[in-house]
Structure formats: C-alpha cells, structure tokens
C-alpha cells in the first residue's frame, strides 16, 4: 500500500465526523473539524508526500494544506454561531 499520512488522516477525519453526527451536538462536530483542520495545516509537508505511482486521495501537498486552511476558516465561524 502506498498511502501517506494525509490519506490516513483524511480517512480518520471522515470516520470521526460520522461518529460525531449521532451525538447531535454541533459544537462537538465543529471541534472535531477544527482539530483536523489544524492537523492538516500544521503537519510538515513531507508527511503528505505524493508520488505519481501511488493511489492518493488528494493530488498534492498543497491540496492537503488548503483543506486544512479551509476547515480552519469555516469551522470557527460556524462554532460561534452554534
């Protein structure tokens, strides 16, 4: 298997998001999103190494970083409105 840390974090993010939905707590769900946004943004780019021969969920390190930035911008705004 040629997956990187970003692929594993993305899978854990989605599974964790599905696990928080039955709680029906918007704040818990948004805290989960904030945490993973920070992880995607702050982890070193070398951990998200993407090679052309592997089957990766996102195509480049920049896409993982932009995902983290987007999650960090949107989720605190939604958290304050909940």
Backbone as numpy.savetxt, mean C-alpha at the origin, in Angstrom:
# Nx Ny Nz CAx CAy CAz Cx Cy Cz
9.61 -18.20 -7.55 8.78 -17.01 -7.55 9.66 -15.77 -7.55
9.33 -14.84 -8.42 10.12 -13.63 -8.52 9.28 -12.42 -8.10
8.83 -12.45 -6.89 8.07 -11.33 -6.36 8.99 -10.48 -5.50
8.64 -9.22 -5.32 9.43 -8.34 -4.47 8.62 -7.95 -3.23
9.21 -7.17 -2.38 8.55 -6.76 -1.14 7.30 -5.94 -1.44
7.32 -5.16 -2.49 6.16 -4.36 -2.86 4.96 -5.22 -3.20
5.19 -6.33 -3.90 4.10 -7.24 -4.23 3.51 -7.86 -2.97
4.38 -8.27 -2.05 3.91 -8.85 -0.80 3.14 -7.83 0.03
3.64 -6.60 0.10 2.94 -5.56 0.84 1.60 -5.22 0.21
1.53 -5.24 -1.10 0.28 -4.95 -1.79 -0.75 -6.05 -1.50
-0.31 -7.30 -1.49 -1.22 -8.40 -1.18 -1.69 -8.32 0.28
-0.78 -8.02 1.20 -1.15 -7.89 2.61 -2.07 -6.69 2.81
-1.83 -5.62 2.07 -2.68 -4.43 2.15 -4.11 -4.76 1.76
-4.28 -5.45 0.65 -5.62 -5.80 0.19 -6.30 -6.76 1.15
-5.59 -7.77 1.62 -6.17 -8.71 2.57 -6.53 -8.03 3.89
-5.66 -7.14 4.35 -5.95 -6.40 5.58 -7.11 -5.45 5.42
-7.22 -4.85 4.24 -8.35 -3.97 3.97 -9.66 -4.75 3.99
-9.65 -5.93 3.41 -10.85 -6.77 3.45 -11.16 -7.23 4.87
-10.14 -7.39 5.69 -10.35 -7.81 7.08 -10.92 -6.68 7.93
-10.63 -5.42 7.59 -11.15 -4.31 8.39 -12.57 -3.91 7.99
-13.01 -4.28 6.82 -14.34 -3.88 6.37 -15.48 -4.44 7.22
-15.43 -5.71 7.68 -16.54 -6.19 8.53 -16.64 -5.48 9.88
-15.58 -4.80 10.29 -15.64 -4.07 11.56 -16.55 -2.85 11.47
-16.81 -2.40 10.26 -17.67 -1.24 10.00 -17.19 0.02 10.72
-15.88 0.11 10.88 -15.28 1.28 11.49 -14.44 1.98 10.42
-14.90 3.14 10.03 -14.19 3.88 8.98 -12.81 4.32 9.47
-12.71 4.64 10.74 -11.42 5.09 11.27 -10.38 3.98 11.27
-10.77 2.76 11.61 -9.83 1.64 11.60 -9.36 1.36 10.18
-10.28 1.38 9.24 -9.93 1.15 7.84 -8.98 2.23 7.34
-9.24 3.47 7.68 -8.38 4.56 7.22 -7.02 4.54 7.92
-6.96 4.12 9.17 -5.66 3.96 9.83 -4.84 2.88 9.14
-5.49 1.83 8.71 -4.82 0.77 7.95 -4.26 1.33 6.64
-5.04 2.14 5.96 -4.60 2.74 4.70 -3.44 3.71 4.92
-3.50 4.50 5.99 -2.42 5.43 6.32 -1.12 4.66 6.59
-1.21 3.57 7.34 -0.03 2.77 7.66 0.63 2.23 6.40
-0.15 1.67 5.51 0.44 1.11 4.31 0.90 2.19 3.34
0.25 3.33 3.34 0.75 4.44 2.53 2.13 4.87 3.00
2.31 4.93 4.31 3.63 5.29 4.85 4.67 4.22 4.52
4.27 2.95 4.60 5.21 1.88 4.27 5.65 1.96 2.81
4.70 2.14 1.90 5.05 2.21 0.49 5.93 3.41 0.20
5.71 4.51 0.88 6.48 5.72 0.61 7.86 5.69 1.26
7.97 5.14 2.46 9.21 5.24 3.22 10.19 4.08 3.03
9.73 2.94 2.55 10.65 1.83 2.34 11.61 2.17 1.20
12.85 1.71 1.28 13.82 2.01 0.23 13.39 1.43 -1.12
13.70 2.14 -2.18 13.33 1.70 -3.52 13.96 0.38 -3.92
15.09 0.04 -3.33 15.74 -1.22 -3.68 14.91 -2.43 -3.26
14.03 -2.25 -2.28 13.17 -3.36 -1.86 12.05 -3.61 -2.86
11.79 -2.63 -3.71 10.75 -2.77 -4.73 11.36 -3.05 -6.10
12.53 -3.66 -6.12 13.25 -3.88 -7.37 12.38 -4.64 -8.37
12.21 -4.06 -9.53 11.38 -4.64 -10.57 12.28 -5.02 -11.74
12.29 -6.30 -12.09 13.04 -6.73 -13.26 12.05 -7.13 -14.37
12.51 -7.07 -15.58 11.61 -7.28 -16.72 11.13 -8.72 -16.84
11.83 -9.67 -16.26 11.44 -11.07 -16.40 10.43 -11.52 -15.35
10.25 -10.75 -14.29 9.36 -11.16 -13.20 7.93 -10.74 -13.43
7.04 -11.39 -12.72 5.61 -11.05 -12.78 5.30 -10.17 -11.57
5.33 -8.86 -11.77 5.11 -7.92 -10.68 3.75 -7.26 -10.82
3.17 -6.88 -9.69 1.85 -6.26 -9.71 1.91 -4.83 -10.22
2.96 -4.11 -9.90 3.16 -2.77 -10.42 4.45 -2.75 -11.22
4.54 -1.89 -12.22 5.63 -1.94 -13.18 6.94 -1.30 -12.79
6.94 -0.38 -11.82 8.20 0.28 -11.49 8.19 0.72 -10.03
9.37 1.09 -9.56 9.51 1.58 -8.19 8.70 2.86 -8.00
8.67 3.69 -9.02 7.93 4.95 -8.95 6.43 4.71 -8.72
5.89 3.66 -9.31 4.48 3.36 -9.12 4.18 2.98 -7.67
5.08 2.24 -7.03 4.90 1.91 -5.61 4.96 3.17 -4.75
5.90 4.05 -5.08 6.04 5.30 -4.31 4.83 6.21 -4.52
4.32 6.29 -5.73 3.14 7.11 -6.01 1.89 6.54 -5.33
1.81 5.22 -5.27 0.70 4.60 -4.53 0.75 5.01 -3.07
1.94 4.95 -2.47 2.09 5.36 -1.07 1.76 6.82 -0.87
2.20 7.67 -1.78 1.91 9.10 -1.67 0.41 9.36 -1.81
-0.22 8.70 -2.75 -1.66 8.87 -2.93 -2.45 8.43 -1.71
-2.05 7.30 -1.12 -2.72 6.83 0.09 -2.52 7.79 1.25
-1.32 8.36 1.34 -1.03 9.29 2.43 -1.71 10.64 2.26
-2.04 11.01 1.05 -2.72 12.28 0.82 -4.23 12.14 1.06
-4.81 11.08 0.56 -6.25 10.91 0.62 -6.76 10.47 2.00
-6.09 9.50 2.61 -6.63 8.90 3.83 -6.69 9.84 5.05
-5.73 10.72 5.30 -5.91 11.62 6.44 -7.09 12.59 6.28
-7.33 12.98 5.03 -8.48 13.85 4.77 -9.77 13.12 5.09
-9.86 11.87 4.64 -11.07 11.09 4.92 -11.17 10.73 6.41
-10.01 10.56 7.06 -10.04 10.24 8.50 -10.63 11.41 9.30
-10.28 12.63 8.94 -10.78 13.76 9.70 -12.27 13.99 9.47
-12.78 13.54 8.33 -14.21 13.69 8.07 -15.03 12.56 8.65
-14.39 11.48 9.12 -15.16 10.37 9.67 -15.50 10.58 11.13
